[in-house]
mmCIF file of C-alpha atoms in Angstrom:
data_model
loop_
_atom_site.group_PDB
_atom_site.id
_atom_site.type_symbol
_atom_site.label_atom_id
_atom_site.label_comp_id
_atom_site.label_asym_id
_atom_site.label_seq_id
_atom_site.Cartn_x
_atom_site.Cartn_y
_atom_site.Cartn_z
ATOM 1 C CA MET A 203 142.393 101.721 133.162
ATOM 2 C CA GLN A 204 141.037 101.489 129.677
ATOM 3 C CA ILE A 205 137.545 100.694 128.549
ATOM 4 C CA GLU A 206 137.924 98.840 125.322
ATOM 5 C CA ARG A 207 134.501 99.036 123.802
ATOM 6 C CA SER A 208 133.332 102.565 123.717
ATOM 7 C CA SER A 209 130.211 103.182 125.696
ATOM 8 C CA ARG A 210 127.626 101.303 123.662
ATOM 9 C CA GLY A 211 126.643 101.581 120.070
ATOM 10 C CA ALA A 212 128.257 100.939 116.760
ATOM 11 C CA VAL A 213 131.246 98.696 116.934
ATOM 12 C CA PRO A 214 133.280 99.074 113.779
ATOM 13 C CA SER A 215 133.044 96.000 111.635
ATOM 14 C CA SER A 216 136.711 95.360 111.130
ATOM 15 C CA ALA A 217 139.919 96.298 112.877
ATOM 16 C CA GLY A 218 138.399 98.502 115.556
ATOM 17 C CA GLY A 219 135.870 97.493 118.142
ATOM 18 C CA SER A 220 136.388 94.778 120.646
ATOM 19 C CA ASP A 221 138.947 92.116 120.601
ATOM 20 C CA LEU A 222 137.589 89.132 118.671
ATOM 21 C CA ALA A 223 138.696 86.875 121.492
ATOM 22 C CA ASP A 224 136.596 88.835 123.985
ATOM 23 C CA ILE A 225 133.531 88.434 121.787
ATOM 24 C CA LEU A 226 134.145 84.745 121.210
ATOM 25 C CA GLU A 227 134.570 84.134 124.896
ATOM 26 C CA ARG A 228 130.917 85.076 125.094
ATOM 27 C CA VAL A 229 129.181 84.105 121.859
ATOM 28 C CA LEU A 230 130.575 80.575 121.773
ATOM 29 C CA ASP A 231 129.825 79.463 125.295
ATOM 30 C CA LYS A 232 127.070 81.709 126.568
ATOM 31 C CA GLY A 233 123.691 82.870 125.493
ATOM 32 C CA ILE A 234 120.630 80.853 124.690
ATOM 33 C CA VAL A 235 120.976 77.558 122.906
ATOM 34 C CA VAL A 236 118.049 76.632 120.735
ATOM 35 C CA ALA A 237 116.264 73.461 119.983
ATOM 36 C CA GLY A 238 113.153 72.841 117.951
ATOM 37 C CA ASP A 239 112.667 73.821 114.358
ATOM 38 C CA ILE A 240 116.239 74.697 113.661
ATOM 39 C CA ALA A 241 117.449 75.010 110.118
ATOM 40 C CA ILE A 242 120.861 73.667 110.717
ATOM 41 C CA ASN A 243 122.554 70.486 111.774
ATOM 42 C CA LEU A 244 123.911 70.820 115.297
ATOM 43 C CA LEU A 245 127.080 69.070 114.217
ATOM 44 C CA ASP A 246 127.689 71.858 111.731
ATOM 45 C CA ILE A 247 127.374 74.409 114.496
ATOM 46 C CA GLU A 248 129.813 72.390 116.503
ATOM 47 C CA LEU A 249 132.300 72.441 113.638
ATOM 48 C CA LEU A 250 131.845 76.187 113.349
ATOM 49 C CA THR A 251 132.536 76.560 117.057
ATOM 50 C CA ILE A 252 135.620 74.382 116.939
ATOM 51 C CA LYS A 253 137.030 76.293 113.994
ATOM 52 C CA LEU A 254 136.499 79.570 115.783
ATOM 53 C CA ARG A 255 138.299 78.268 118.833
ATOM 54 C CA LEU A 256 141.191 77.150 116.667
ATOM 55 C CA LEU A 257 141.283 80.542 115.031
ATOM 56 C CA ILE A 258 141.631 82.216 118.394
ATOM 57 C CA ALA A 259 144.131 79.654 119.628
ATOM 58 C CA SER A 260 146.347 80.201 116.610
ATOM 59 C CA ALA A 261 146.127 83.962 116.963
ATOM 60 C CA ASP A 262 147.081 83.499 120.587
ATOM 61 C CA THR A 263 149.938 81.265 119.641
ATOM 62 C CA ALA A 264 151.330 83.749 117.221
ATOM 63 C CA LYS A 265 151.034 86.481 119.777
ATOM 64 C CA LYS A 266 152.088 84.626 122.838
ATOM 65 C CA MET A 267 154.255 81.825 121.459
ATOM 66 C CA GLY A 268 151.912 79.196 122.804
ATOM 67 C CA ILE A 269 154.146 78.521 125.739
ATOM 68 C CA SER A 270 153.061 79.292 129.203
ATOM 69 C CA TRP A 271 154.986 81.870 131.055
ATOM 70 C CA TRP A 272 156.164 79.412 133.660
ATOM 71 C CA GLU A 273 157.523 76.932 131.176
ATOM 72 C CA ASN A 274 159.332 79.719 129.479
ATOM 73 C CA ASP A 275 161.007 81.096 132.546
ATOM 74 C CA PRO A 276 164.717 80.174 132.775
ATOM 75 C CA PHE A 277 164.466 80.793 136.497
ATOM 76 C CA LEU A 278 162.224 77.823 137.064
ATOM 77 C CA THR A 279 163.222 75.498 134.290
ATOM 78 C CA GLY A 280 166.932 76.054 133.721
ATOM 79 C CA GLU A 281 168.464 76.823 130.376
ATOM 80 C CA SER A 282 168.187 73.239 129.093
ATOM 81 C CA ARG A 283 164.563 73.983 128.389
ATOM 82 C CA ARG A 284 165.696 76.084 125.474
ATOM 83 C CA ASN A 285 166.891 73.018 123.549
ATOM 84 C CA GLU A 286 163.811 71.056 124.297
ATOM 85 C CA LEU A 287 161.569 73.768 122.979
ATOM 86 C CA GLY A 288 163.665 74.143 119.869
ATOM 87 C CA SER A 289 163.643 70.504 118.871
ATOM 88 C CA SER A 290 160.111 69.561 119.760
ATOM 89 C CA ASN A 291 158.600 71.447 116.866
ATOM 90 C CA GLY A 292 158.014 70.814 113.206
ATOM 91 C CA GLN A 293 160.765 71.645 110.740
ATOM 92 C CA GLY A 294 158.931 74.338 108.828
ATOM 93 C CA GLU A 295 158.229 76.712 111.654
ATOM 94 C CA ILE A 296 161.252 75.915 113.680
ATOM 95 C CA GLU A 297 163.340 78.893 112.721
ATOM 96 C CA GLN A 298 160.655 81.493 113.319
ATOM 97 C CA ARG A 299 159.664 79.815 116.470
ATOM 98 C CA LEU A 300 163.177 79.655 117.858
ATOM 99 C CA GLU A 301 163.594 83.285 117.048
ATOM 100 C CA ARG A 302 160.510 84.212 119.030
ATOM 101 C CA ILE A 303 161.431 81.975 121.917
ATOM 102 C CA GLU A 304 164.954 83.291 122.090
ATOM 103 C CA GLU A 305 163.776 86.816 121.949
ATOM 104 C CA ALA A 306 161.478 86.255 124.894
ATOM 105 C CA LEU A 307 164.065 84.259 126.804
ATOM 106 C CA GLY A 308 166.548 87.025 126.174
ATOM 107 C CA ALA A 309 164.218 89.595 127.608
ATOM 108 C CA ILE A 310 163.522 87.507 130.682
ATOM 109 C CA THR A 311 167.140 86.478 131.205
ATOM 110 C CA SER A 312 168.420 90.009 130.963
ATOM 111 C CA SER A 313 165.868 91.182 133.466
ATOM 112 C CA SER A 314 166.781 88.417 135.927
ATOM 113 C CA ASN A 315 170.520 88.181 135.168
ATOM 114 C CA GLY A 316 171.463 90.001 138.308
ATOM 115 C CA HIS A 317 170.205 87.126 140.406
ATOM 116 C CA GLU A 318 171.596 84.179 138.546
ATOM 117 C CA ARG A 319 174.937 84.000 140.285
ATOM 118 C CA MET B 80 121.066 79.069 98.650
ATOM 119 C CA LYS B 81 118.794 78.001 101.459
ATOM 120 C CA ALA B 82 116.914 80.813 103.146
ATOM 121 C CA GLY B 83 116.676 80.688 106.912
ATOM 122 C CA ILE B 84 116.183 82.952 109.860
ATOM 123 C CA TYR B 85 119.072 83.806 112.124
ATOM 124 C CA VAL B 86 118.131 84.847 115.646
ATOM 125 C CA TYR B 87 120.353 87.313 117.490
ATOM 126 C CA GLY B 88 118.476 87.922 120.686
ATOM 127 C CA ILE B 89 115.155 88.326 122.445
ATOM 128 C CA VAL B 90 113.527 91.484 123.791
ATOM 129 C CA ARG B 91 110.138 92.468 125.135
ATOM 130 C CA THR B 92 107.681 93.357 122.418
ATOM 131 C CA GLY B 93 107.554 97.130 122.105
ATOM 132 C CA ALA B 94 110.917 97.684 123.802
ATOM 133 C CA LEU B 95 112.357 98.542 120.398
ATOM 134 C CA ASP B 96 110.317 100.702 118.052
ATOM 135 C CA ALA B 97 112.195 99.183 115.139
ATOM 136 C CA ALA B 98 114.784 96.524 114.444
ATOM 137 C CA PRO B 99 118.357 97.826 114.661
ATOM 138 C CA ALA B 100 119.441 99.307 111.355
ATOM 139 C CA VAL B 101 122.690 97.417 111.046
ATOM 140 C CA SER B 102 123.701 94.400 109.049
ATOM 141 C CA GLY B 103 124.087 91.036 110.709
ATOM 142 C CA VAL B 104 125.832 87.816 109.770
ATOM 143 C CA ASP B 105 124.838 88.244 106.118
ATOM 144 C CA ARG B 106 125.627 91.762 105.035
ATOM 145 C CA ASP B 107 122.975 92.032 102.352
ATOM 146 C CA ARG B 108 120.063 90.893 104.485
ATOM 147 C CA ASP B 109 117.781 92.905 106.708
ATOM 148 C CA VAL B 110 117.434 92.584 110.429
ATOM 149 C CA PHE B 111 113.805 92.473 111.600
ATOM 150 C CA LEU B 112 111.644 91.656 114.595
ATOM 151 C CA VAL B 113 109.608 88.465 114.931
ATOM 152 C CA GLU B 114 106.809 88.986 117.392
ATOM 153 C CA ALA B 115 104.970 86.447 119.541
ATOM 154 C CA GLY B 116 102.848 88.087 122.196
ATOM 155 C CA ASP B 117 104.905 89.996 124.738
ATOM 156 C CA LEU B 118 108.205 88.689 123.393
ATOM 157 C CA SER B 119 110.040 89.515 120.172
ATOM 158 C CA ALA B 120 113.082 87.992 118.556
ATOM 159 C CA ILE B 121 115.653 90.146 116.844
ATOM 160 C CA ALA B 122 116.148 88.139 113.699
ATOM 161 C CA GLY B 123 117.548 88.426 110.221
ATOM 162 C CA GLY B 124 117.599 86.619 106.929
ATOM 163 C CA VAL B 125 120.438 84.205 106.433
ATOM 164 C CA ASP B 126 121.679 81.830 103.779
ATOM 165 C CA VAL B 127 121.870 78.625 105.766
ATOM 166 C CA SER B 128 123.775 76.743 103.067
ATOM 167 C CA GLN B 129 126.998 78.532 103.915
ATOM 168 C CA PHE B 130 126.814 76.902 107.346
ATOM 169 C CA GLU B 131 126.402 73.382 106.010
ATOM 170 C CA GLY B 132 128.430 70.541 104.611
ATOM 171 C CA ALA B 133 131.204 71.234 102.140
ATOM 172 C CA ALA B 134 130.524 74.974 102.054
ATOM 173 C CA LEU B 135 130.958 75.108 105.810
ATOM 174 C CA GLU B 136 134.185 73.111 105.611
ATOM 175 C CA ALA B 137 135.593 75.680 103.218
ATOM 176 C CA ASN B 138 134.197 78.707 105.044
ATOM 177 C CA ALA B 139 135.267 77.531 108.470
ATOM 178 C CA ASN B 140 138.847 77.400 107.243
ATOM 179 C CA THR B 141 138.675 81.029 106.174
ATOM 180 C CA PRO B 142 139.468 83.279 109.138
ATOM 181 C CA GLU B 143 137.904 86.312 107.433
ATOM 182 C CA TRP B 144 134.609 84.489 106.966
ATOM 183 C CA LEU B 145 134.570 83.329 110.574
ATOM 184 C CA GLU B 146 135.330 86.795 111.858
ATOM 185 C CA GLU B 147 132.645 88.361 109.669
ATOM 186 C CA LYS B 148 129.998 86.026 111.123
ATOM 187 C CA VAL B 149 131.051 86.595 114.712
ATOM 188 C CA ARG B 150 131.214 90.351 114.315
ATOM 189 C CA GLY B 151 127.897 90.390 112.456
ATOM 190 C CA HIS B 152 126.254 88.555 115.344
ATOM 191 C CA GLU B 153 127.722 90.952 117.880
ATOM 192 C CA ARG B 154 127.029 94.068 115.800
ATOM 193 C CA VAL B 155 123.271 93.522 115.924
ATOM 194 C CA LEU B 156 123.284 92.951 119.689
ATOM 195 C CA ASP B 157 125.587 95.919 120.296
ATOM 196 C CA ALA B 158 123.027 98.121 118.572
ATOM 197 C CA VAL B 159 120.451 97.054 121.170
ATOM 198 C CA VAL B 160 122.507 96.998 124.353
ATOM 199 C CA GLY B 161 121.779 100.095 126.404
ATOM 200 C CA ARG B 162 118.406 100.630 124.698
ATOM 201 C CA CYS B 163 116.533 97.806 126.371
ATOM 202 C CA ALA B 164 116.961 94.474 128.115
ATOM 203 C CA VAL B 165 118.070 91.878 125.596
ATOM 204 C CA ILE B 166 118.790 88.186 125.942
ATOM 205 C CA PRO B 167 121.589 87.223 123.585
ATOM 206 C CA MET B 168 121.475 83.997 121.612
ATOM 207 C CA ARG B 169 124.518 81.843 121.218
ATOM 208 C CA LEU B 170 126.244 82.136 117.851
ATOM 209 C CA GLY B 171 124.555 80.159 115.090
ATOM 210 C CA ALA B 172 120.880 79.973 116.065
ATOM 211 C CA MET B 173 119.124 79.480 112.731
ATOM 212 C CA PHE B 174 115.520 78.558 112.078
ATOM 213 C CA SER B 175 113.808 77.411 108.904
ATOM 214 C CA THR B 176 110.748 79.607 109.310
ATOM 215 C CA GLU B 177 109.413 82.537 111.293
ATOM 216 C CA ALA B 178 106.901 80.133 112.776
ATOM 217 C CA GLY B 179 109.823 78.221 114.246
ATOM 218 C CA VAL B 180 111.099 81.386 115.899
ATOM 219 C CA ARG B 181 107.649 82.142 117.316
ATOM 220 C CA ASP B 182 107.452 78.612 118.600
ATOM 221 C CA LEU B 183 110.693 79.161 120.522
ATOM 222 C CA LEU B 184 109.309 82.366 122.041
ATOM 223 C CA VAL B 185 106.057 80.727 123.065
ATOM 224 C CA ARG B 186 107.545 77.478 124.341
ATOM 225 C CA SER B 187 110.144 79.216 126.479
ATOM 226 C CA ALA B 188 108.140 82.319 127.366
ATOM 227 C CA GLU B 189 108.266 81.725 131.112
ATOM 228 C CA SER B 190 112.021 81.397 131.402
ATOM 229 C CA ILE B 191 112.619 84.180 128.892
ATOM 230 C CA ARG B 192 110.427 86.528 130.929
ATOM 231 C CA SER B 193 112.197 85.769 134.166
ATOM 232 C CA SER B 194 115.545 86.108 132.437
ATOM 233 C CA LEU B 195 114.551 89.540 131.141
ATOM 234 C CA ALA B 196 113.445 90.579 134.620
ATOM 235 C CA ARG B 197 116.806 89.470 135.970
ATOM 236 C CA ILE B 198 118.752 91.827 133.680
ATOM 237 C CA ASP B 199 116.422 94.822 133.633
ATOM 238 C CA GLY B 200 118.330 98.079 134.089
ATOM 239 C CA LYS B 201 121.620 96.235 134.378
ATOM 240 C CA THR B 202 124.635 95.856 132.154
ATOM 241 C CA GLU B 203 127.355 93.261 131.848
ATOM 242 C CA TRP B 204 130.934 94.477 132.155
ATOM 243 C CA GLY B 205 134.081 92.437 131.732
ATOM 244 C CA VAL B 206 137.128 92.954 133.908
ATOM 245 C CA LYS B 207 140.509 91.377 133.266
ATOM 246 C CA VAL B 208 143.542 91.867 135.438
ATOM 247 C CA GLU B 209 147.035 90.818 134.523
ATOM 248 C CA CYS B 210 150.021 90.757 136.781
ATOM 249 C CA ASP B 211 153.691 91.203 136.000
ATOM 250 C CA LEU B 212 154.828 88.254 138.100
ATOM 251 C CA SER B 213 158.504 88.582 137.212
ATOM 252 C CA LEU B 214 158.457 92.099 138.566
ATOM 253 C CA LEU B 215 156.921 90.912 141.837
ATOM 254 C CA MET B 216 159.395 88.046 141.967
ATOM 255 C CA ASN B 217 162.434 90.215 141.318
ATOM 256 C CA ARG B 218 161.326 92.476 144.065
ATOM 257 C CA LEU B 219 161.220 89.571 146.505
ATOM 258 C CA ALA B 220 164.612 88.302 145.306
ATOM 259 C CA ASP B 221 166.178 91.738 145.611
ATOM 260 C CA THR B 222 165.681 91.702 149.330
ATOM 261 C CA ALA B 223 167.868 88.596 149.777
ATOM 262 C CA PRO B 224 171.581 89.301 150.409
ATOM 263 C CA ALA B 225 174.063 88.533 147.609
ATOM 264 C CA GLU B 226 176.523 85.701 148.362
ATOM 265 C CA VAL B 227 179.075 83.880 146.250
ATOM 266 C CA SER B 228 179.735 80.350 147.608
ATOM 267 C CA GLY B 229 178.152 77.260 146.046
ATOM 268 C CA ALA B 230 176.001 76.588 149.074
ATOM 269 C CA ALA B 231 174.948 80.212 149.082
ATOM 270 C CA TYR B 232 174.019 79.926 145.403
ATOM 271 C CA LEU B 233 171.765 76.970 146.139
ATOM 272 C CA ARG B 234 170.208 78.792 149.052
ATOM 273 C CA ARG B 235 169.685 81.783 146.848
ATOM 274 C CA ARG B 236 168.103 79.642 144.166
ATOM 275 C CA ALA B 237 165.717 78.223 146.764
ATOM 276 C CA VAL B 238 164.777 81.743 147.741
ATOM 277 C CA GLU B 239 164.123 82.569 144.126
ATOM 278 C CA ILE B 240 161.896 79.573 143.596
ATOM 279 C CA ARG B 241 160.072 80.336 146.782
ATOM 280 C CA GLY B 242 159.842 83.875 145.476
ATOM 281 C CA ALA B 243 157.865 82.628 142.502
ATOM 282 C CA ASP B 244 155.395 80.942 144.811
ATOM 283 C CA GLU B 245 155.157 84.010 146.952
ATOM 284 C CA ALA B 246 154.621 86.215 143.939
ATOM 285 C CA ARG B 247 151.805 83.984 142.745
ATOM 286 C CA GLU B 248 150.310 83.939 146.190
ATOM 287 C CA ALA B 249 150.485 87.725 146.429
ATOM 288 C CA ALA B 250 148.877 88.031 142.996
ATOM 289 C CA ASN B 251 146.073 85.663 143.998
ATOM 290 C CA GLY B 252 145.460 87.721 147.098
ATOM 291 C CA VAL B 253 145.127 90.853 145.017
ATOM 292 C CA ALA B 254 142.799 89.065 142.573
ATOM 293 C CA ASN B 255 140.543 88.021 145.447
ATOM 294 C CA GLU B 256 140.541 91.525 146.850
ATOM 295 C CA ILE B 257 139.605 93.054 143.482
ATOM 296 C CA HIS B 258 136.874 90.494 142.854
ATOM 297 C CA ALA B 259 135.355 90.923 146.326
ATOM 298 C CA ARG B 260 135.185 94.688 145.900
ATOM 299 C CA LEU B 261 133.529 94.426 142.486
ATOM 300 C CA VAL B 262 131.112 91.713 143.621
ATOM 301 C CA ALA B 263 129.923 94.089 146.334
ATOM 302 C CA LEU B 264 129.058 96.661 143.674
ATOM 303 C CA SER B 265 127.316 94.315 141.271
ATOM 304 C CA ASP B 266 124.176 92.207 141.279
ATOM 305 C CA GLU B 267 125.821 89.077 139.966
ATOM 306 C CA SER B 268 129.219 87.956 138.866
ATOM 307 C CA ALA B 269 130.760 85.150 136.859
ATOM 308 C CA LEU B 270 134.352 83.987 136.774
ATOM 309 C CA LEU B 271 135.520 83.261 133.247
ATOM 310 C CA SER B 272 138.415 81.079 132.241
ATOM 311 C CA HIS B 273 141.800 82.719 132.125
ATOM 312 C CA ALA B 274 143.604 83.508 128.941
ATOM 313 C CA ARG B 275 146.942 81.830 128.505
ATOM 314 C CA PRO B 276 149.771 83.601 130.294
ATOM 315 C CA THR B 277 152.252 85.464 128.165
ATOM 316 C CA SER B 278 155.957 85.843 128.781
ATOM 317 C CA GLU B 279 155.255 89.257 130.227
ATOM 318 C CA ARG B 280 152.079 88.950 132.181
ATOM 319 C CA ALA B 281 149.982 86.377 133.929
ATOM 320 C CA PRO B 282 146.202 86.765 133.959
ATOM 321 C CA ILE B 283 144.996 86.702 137.542
ATOM 322 C CA LEU B 284 141.356 87.655 137.077
ATOM 323 C CA ASN B 285 138.881 87.353 134.231
ATOM 324 C CA ALA B 286 135.342 88.006 135.342
ATOM 325 C CA ALA B 287 132.009 89.376 134.194
ATOM 326 C CA TYR B 288 129.830 91.537 136.418
ATOM 327 C CA LEU B 289 126.166 92.382 136.062
ATOM 328 C CA VAL B 290 125.973 95.958 137.276
ATOM 329 C CA GLU B 291 122.903 98.074 137.857
ATOM 330 C CA ASP B 292 123.112 101.078 135.570
ATOM 331 C CA ARG B 293 122.622 103.435 138.496
ATOM 332 C CA ARG B 294 125.688 101.922 140.145
ATOM 333 C CA ARG B 295 127.853 102.057 137.040
ATOM 334 C CA ASP B 296 129.799 105.121 138.174
ATOM 335 C CA ASP B 297 130.550 103.535 141.543
ATOM 336 C CA PHE B 298 131.691 100.389 139.805
ATOM 337 C CA MET B 299 134.036 102.273 137.466
ATOM 338 C CA THR B 300 135.357 104.422 140.308
ATOM 339 C CA ALA B 301 136.150 101.296 142.303
ATOM 340 C CA ILE B 302 138.099 99.888 139.383
ATOM 341 C CA GLN B 303 140.003 103.131 139.053
ATOM 342 C CA ASP B 304 140.780 103.013 142.795
ATOM 343 C CA LEU B 305 141.972 99.443 142.599
ATOM 344 C CA GLN B 306 144.105 100.240 139.592
ATOM 345 C CA ASP B 307 145.674 103.173 141.449
ATOM 346 C CA MET B 308 146.329 100.986 144.475
ATOM 347 C CA HIS B 309 148.068 98.321 142.432
ATOM 348 C CA ARG B 310 149.535 100.445 139.720
ATOM 349 C CA ASP B 311 153.015 98.940 139.859
ATOM 350 C CA ALA B 312 152.581 95.335 138.759
ATOM 351 C CA TYR B 313 148.940 94.991 137.728
ATOM 352 C CA GLU B 314 147.126 96.002 134.610
ATOM 353 C CA PHE B 315 143.350 96.302 134.354
ATOM 354 C CA GLN B 316 141.226 96.008 131.253
ATOM 355 C CA VAL B 317 137.526 96.768 131.315
ATOM 356 C CA THR B 318 135.285 95.712 128.436
ATOM 357 C CA GLY B 319 131.657 96.483 127.824
ATOM 358 C CA PRO B 320 128.853 97.218 127.794
ATOM 359 C CA TRP B 321 128.114 93.633 126.761
ATOM 360 C CA PRO B 322 124.816 91.923 126.063
ATOM 361 C CA PRO B 323 124.361 89.940 129.294
ATOM 362 C CA TYR B 324 125.754 86.688 127.893
ATOM 363 C CA ASN B 325 126.939 85.492 131.264
ATOM 364 C CA PHE B 326 123.684 86.092 133.099
ATOM 365 C CA THR B 327 120.943 84.845 130.815
ATOM 366 C CA GLU B 328 121.624 81.221 130.152
ATOM 367 C CA ILE B 329 118.444 79.376 129.384
ATOM 368 C CA ASP B 330 118.489 75.860 128.127
ATOM 369 C CA VAL B 331 115.537 76.063 125.802
ATOM 370 C CA ASP B 332 115.485 72.311 125.501
ATOM 371 C CA ARG B 333 114.467 71.926 129.088
ATOM 372 C CA ALA B 334 112.706 75.235 129.498
ATOM 373 C CA GLY B 335 109.171 75.902 128.466
ATOM 374 C CA THR B 336 106.071 73.937 128.960
#
């Protein structure tokens, strides 16, 4: 077990401290919403929120390939899935993306090879 | 430049002898208290123009700017958590004047007071559990005998697919067991949405618990127990102490008099 945020107090402003995603999970959806004499257009806040969600989503994508574990499992989908994933993406990223996907597939396939035939 | 007042959270007047000495969303501006009777807002100066129009468009596309604002918001609240009961505001609560902040405190005083009472002496903790489903699945598959014929292959494949279902079912069972045990040790709980599964691990539980401070040790011991019990395929992550975001929702629009 690990407790990520040290017991209370100063959270370092940059790299350290809690995972940004953990904070966003809370500050974007929870907490008091205000009305009344607010200084800012609510639509602007909405844009801010959307951008923050995108930021997290793209960080997630980079980290986790943006493909759910089940889709990515050769066990459940068969190997043909590999081609589909490769060709469904934009040209620019395709090489990097394939590399990541193949790496992950490789890891999964080698761990489940024993059962394939 | 358009000066405004950013509100981080609300406390009881007198609960803090001074505003937290940290910087908030704007690094060069002070954090201060805005008082209205028995309630005080933890507030700070802010340049509202960066959150508007074209400036916002540009800023919102800059990850560093976004992160700085989010961390600034959280930094102020983190400095208060553990010192007194605090109701966190959602990101981006900005007022034109201090009078506007006071108006919020007065208008919503009733619901703010009851919200503060609800969280007194309690702390929010986050618990995430991830499961290595492929490990569980391989274990189930390993118990099936190896055969070579085509029909046997298909049978085997069926077992494997069933194995995936069984693994998920087993993981759900464990998630329920963990949650039930932690619910028993907390005052309130909230299930949060799951993160996306990775190739390695599937999230099976993401929850927040409001735990009385005097029961904190019991709560942590229970998590340690559960982790020991399920060491093989499950990984626990505890976060906190958090401002009680998940247990203080007040819709100020409808609250108040």
